[in-house]
C-alpha atoms as a PDB file:
ATOM      1  CA  MET A   1       8.430  32.840   4.197  1.00  0.00           C
ATOM      2  CA  HIS A   2       6.313  31.381   1.213  1.00  0.00           C
ATOM      3  CA  LEU A   3       5.488  28.029   1.932  1.00  0.00           C
ATOM      4  CA  ASP A   4       4.312  29.372   5.981  1.00  0.00           C
ATOM      5  CA  ALA A   5       2.832  31.237   4.802  1.00  0.00           C
ATOM      6  CA  ARG A   6       0.382  28.674   2.999  1.00  0.00           C
ATOM      7  CA  GLY A   7       1.042  25.877   6.135  1.00  0.00           C
ATOM      8  CA  VAL A   8       3.243  23.551   4.320  1.00  0.00           C
ATOM      9  CA  HIS A   9       5.111  22.788   6.906  1.00  0.00           C
ATOM     10  CA  ALA A  10       8.347  21.584   5.506  1.00  0.00           C
ATOM     11  CA  ASP A  11      12.172  22.212   6.217  1.00  0.00           C
ATOM     12  CA  VAL A  12      14.285  24.543   4.141  1.00  0.00           C
ATOM     13  CA  THR A  13      18.020  24.575   3.607  1.00  0.00           C
ATOM     14  CA  PRO A  14      20.709  27.022   2.132  1.00  0.00           C
ATOM     15  CA  GLN A  15      22.616  25.944  -0.805  1.00  0.00           C
ATOM     16  CA  GLN A  16      25.335  27.411  -3.618  1.00  0.00           C
ATOM     17  CA  GLY A  17      23.601  28.039  -5.903  1.00  0.00           C
ATOM     18  CA  ASN A  18      25.212  28.780  -9.222  1.00  0.00           C
ATOM     19  CA  LEU A  19      23.872  32.029 -10.396  1.00  0.00           C
ATOM     20  CA  PHE A  20      20.573  32.435  -8.131  1.00  0.00           C
ATOM     21  CA  PRO A  21      20.669  31.262  -3.888  1.00  0.00           C
ATOM     22  CA  ALA A  22      18.725  27.750  -3.938  1.00  0.00           C
ATOM     23  CA  VAL A  23      17.608  26.037  -1.494  1.00  0.00           C
ATOM     24  CA  ARG A  24      16.221  22.224  -1.147  1.00  0.00           C
ATOM     25  CA  ILE A  25      13.012  21.843   0.369  1.00  0.00           C
ATOM     26  CA  GLY A  26      11.931  18.424   1.919  1.00  0.00           C
ATOM     27  CA  ARG A  27       8.635  18.053   2.714  1.00  0.00           C
ATOM     28  CA  ALA A  28       7.167  14.647   4.629  1.00  0.00           C
ATOM     29  CA  ILE A  29       3.847  13.765   2.471  1.00  0.00           C
ATOM     30  CA  PRO A  30       1.679  12.034   5.659  1.00  0.00           C
ATOM     31  CA  ARG A  31       0.700   8.661   4.198  1.00  0.00           C
ATOM     32  CA  GLN A  32      -2.524   7.115   4.652  1.00  0.00           C
ATOM     33  CA  ARG A  33      -4.389   4.218   5.203  1.00  0.00           C
ATOM     34  CA  VAL A  34      -4.458   1.753   1.760  1.00  0.00           C
ATOM     35  CA  THR A  35      -7.252  -0.903   1.862  1.00  0.00           C
ATOM     36  CA  VAL A  36      -6.112  -3.728  -1.514  1.00  0.00           C
ATOM     37  CA  VAL A  37      -9.048  -5.353  -2.551  1.00  0.00           C
ATOM     38  CA  ILE A  38      -9.035  -8.453  -4.111  1.00  0.00           C
ATOM     39  CA  PRO A  39     -11.629 -10.797  -6.285  1.00  0.00           C
ATOM     40  CA  THR A  40     -11.907 -14.020  -6.764  1.00  0.00           C
ATOM     41  CA  ARG A  41     -13.824 -16.462  -8.270  1.00  0.00           C
ATOM     42  CA  ASP A  42     -12.416 -20.355  -8.296  1.00  0.00           C
ATOM     43  CA  GLY A  43      -9.500 -18.408  -9.113  1.00  0.00           C
ATOM     44  CA  LEU A  44      -7.218 -20.879  -6.454  1.00  0.00           C
ATOM     45  CA  PRO A  45      -3.952 -20.281  -8.066  1.00  0.00           C
ATOM     46  CA  LEU A  46      -4.049 -16.601  -9.333  1.00  0.00           C
ATOM     47  CA  LEU A  47      -5.231 -15.339  -5.397  1.00  0.00           C
ATOM     48  CA  ARG A  48      -2.120 -17.424  -4.168  1.00  0.00           C
ATOM     49  CA  THR A  49      -0.079 -16.250  -6.297  1.00  0.00           C
ATOM     50  CA  CYS A  50      -1.083 -12.776  -6.029  1.00  0.00           C
ATOM     51  CA  LEU A  51      -1.309 -13.370  -1.971  1.00  0.00           C
ATOM     52  CA  ASP A  52       2.144 -14.588  -1.308  1.00  0.00           C
ATOM     53  CA  SER A  53       3.719 -11.627  -3.548  1.00  0.00           C
ATOM     54  CA  ILE A  54       2.514  -8.509  -2.239  1.00  0.00           C
ATOM     55  CA  PRO A  55       3.234  -8.918   1.756  1.00  0.00           C
ATOM     56  CA  PRO A  56       6.264  -6.357   1.536  1.00  0.00           C
ATOM     57  CA  ALA A  57       4.193  -3.672  -0.383  1.00  0.00           C
ATOM     58  CA  VAL A  58       1.513  -4.598   2.600  1.00  0.00           C
ATOM     59  CA  GLN A  59       3.794  -3.907   5.391  1.00  0.00           C
ATOM     60  CA  ARG A  60       5.439  -1.233   4.150  1.00  0.00           C
ATOM     61  CA  CYS A  61       2.598   0.755   3.724  1.00  0.00           C
ATOM     62  CA  ARG A  62       0.838  -0.559   6.409  1.00  0.00           C
ATOM     63  CA  ALA A  63      -2.231  -1.888   3.515  1.00  0.00           C
ATOM     64  CA  ASP A  64      -5.051  -4.049   4.498  1.00  0.00           C
ATOM     65  CA  ILE A  65      -6.030  -6.964   2.385  1.00  0.00           C
ATOM     66  CA  LEU A  66     -10.031  -7.917   1.732  1.00  0.00           C
ATOM     67  CA  VAL A  67     -10.410 -10.579  -0.522  1.00  0.00           C
ATOM     68  CA  VAL A  68     -14.461 -10.425  -2.161  1.00  0.00           C
ATOM     69  CA  GLU A  69     -15.280 -13.927  -2.953  1.00  0.00           C
ATOM     70  CA  ASN A  70     -17.746 -14.156  -5.708  1.00  0.00           C
ATOM     71  CA  ASP A  71     -19.939 -17.192  -5.497  1.00  0.00           C
ATOM     72  CA  SER A  72     -16.819 -19.794  -5.584  1.00  0.00           C
ATOM     73  CA  VAL A  73     -17.879 -23.425  -6.065  1.00  0.00           C
ATOM     74  CA  ASP A  74     -14.561 -24.710  -6.052  1.00  0.00           C
ATOM     75  CA  PRO A  75     -13.719 -27.083  -2.416  1.00  0.00           C
ATOM     76  CA  ASP A  76     -10.452 -25.870  -2.900  1.00  0.00           C
ATOM     77  CA  THR A  77     -10.641 -23.353  -3.143  1.00  0.00           C
ATOM     78  CA  ILE A  78     -14.013 -22.635  -0.805  1.00  0.00           C
ATOM     79  CA  ALA A  79     -11.331 -24.035   1.756  1.00  0.00           C
ATOM     80  CA  TYR A  80      -8.511 -21.601   1.303  1.00  0.00           C
ATOM     81  CA  LEU A  81     -11.034 -18.781   1.502  1.00  0.00           C
ATOM     82  CA  ALA A  82     -12.427 -20.357   4.837  1.00  0.00           C
ATOM     83  CA  ASP A  83      -8.668 -21.148   6.231  1.00  0.00           C
ATOM     84  CA  LEU A  84      -8.241 -17.337   5.520  1.00  0.00           C
ATOM     85  CA  ALA A  85     -11.054 -15.903   7.347  1.00  0.00           C
ATOM     86  CA  GLY A  86     -11.050 -13.555   9.960  1.00  0.00           C
ATOM     87  CA  ARG A  87      -7.420 -13.936  10.846  1.00  0.00           C
ATOM     88  CA  ALA A  88      -4.168 -12.175   9.437  1.00  0.00           C
ATOM     89  CA  TYR A  89      -2.580 -13.605   6.224  1.00  0.00           C
ATOM     90  CA  GLU A  90       0.855 -15.011   6.720  1.00  0.00           C
ATOM     91  CA  PRO A  91       1.589 -16.973   3.457  1.00  0.00           C
END
C-alpha cells in the first residue's frame, strides 16, 4: 500500500522472515537514452581503441555515439573521421 500511495510500480513478494514478516520488492528501472560523447583531436590510435572497446556497452544500453572533432590536421585522422561520418559505427 505504501508503494501504491507513492505511485511506485513494483512486484512485492511476501517472504518468510526470522523475526518479522518480510517482503522482497522488485522495481523495474526505466532505461533512458544515453549519448556517449568522445572528443578527439589528431588522436587516431586512441579514438580507434575507444570506438572498438565500447560496442558491447553501447548495445546493452542502446546508446548513441557522438564523436566531436576538434580541428584535427592529421590526414589519417581526417580520413578515418570522414569514413565514420553519417553512418552507424561498426568495429
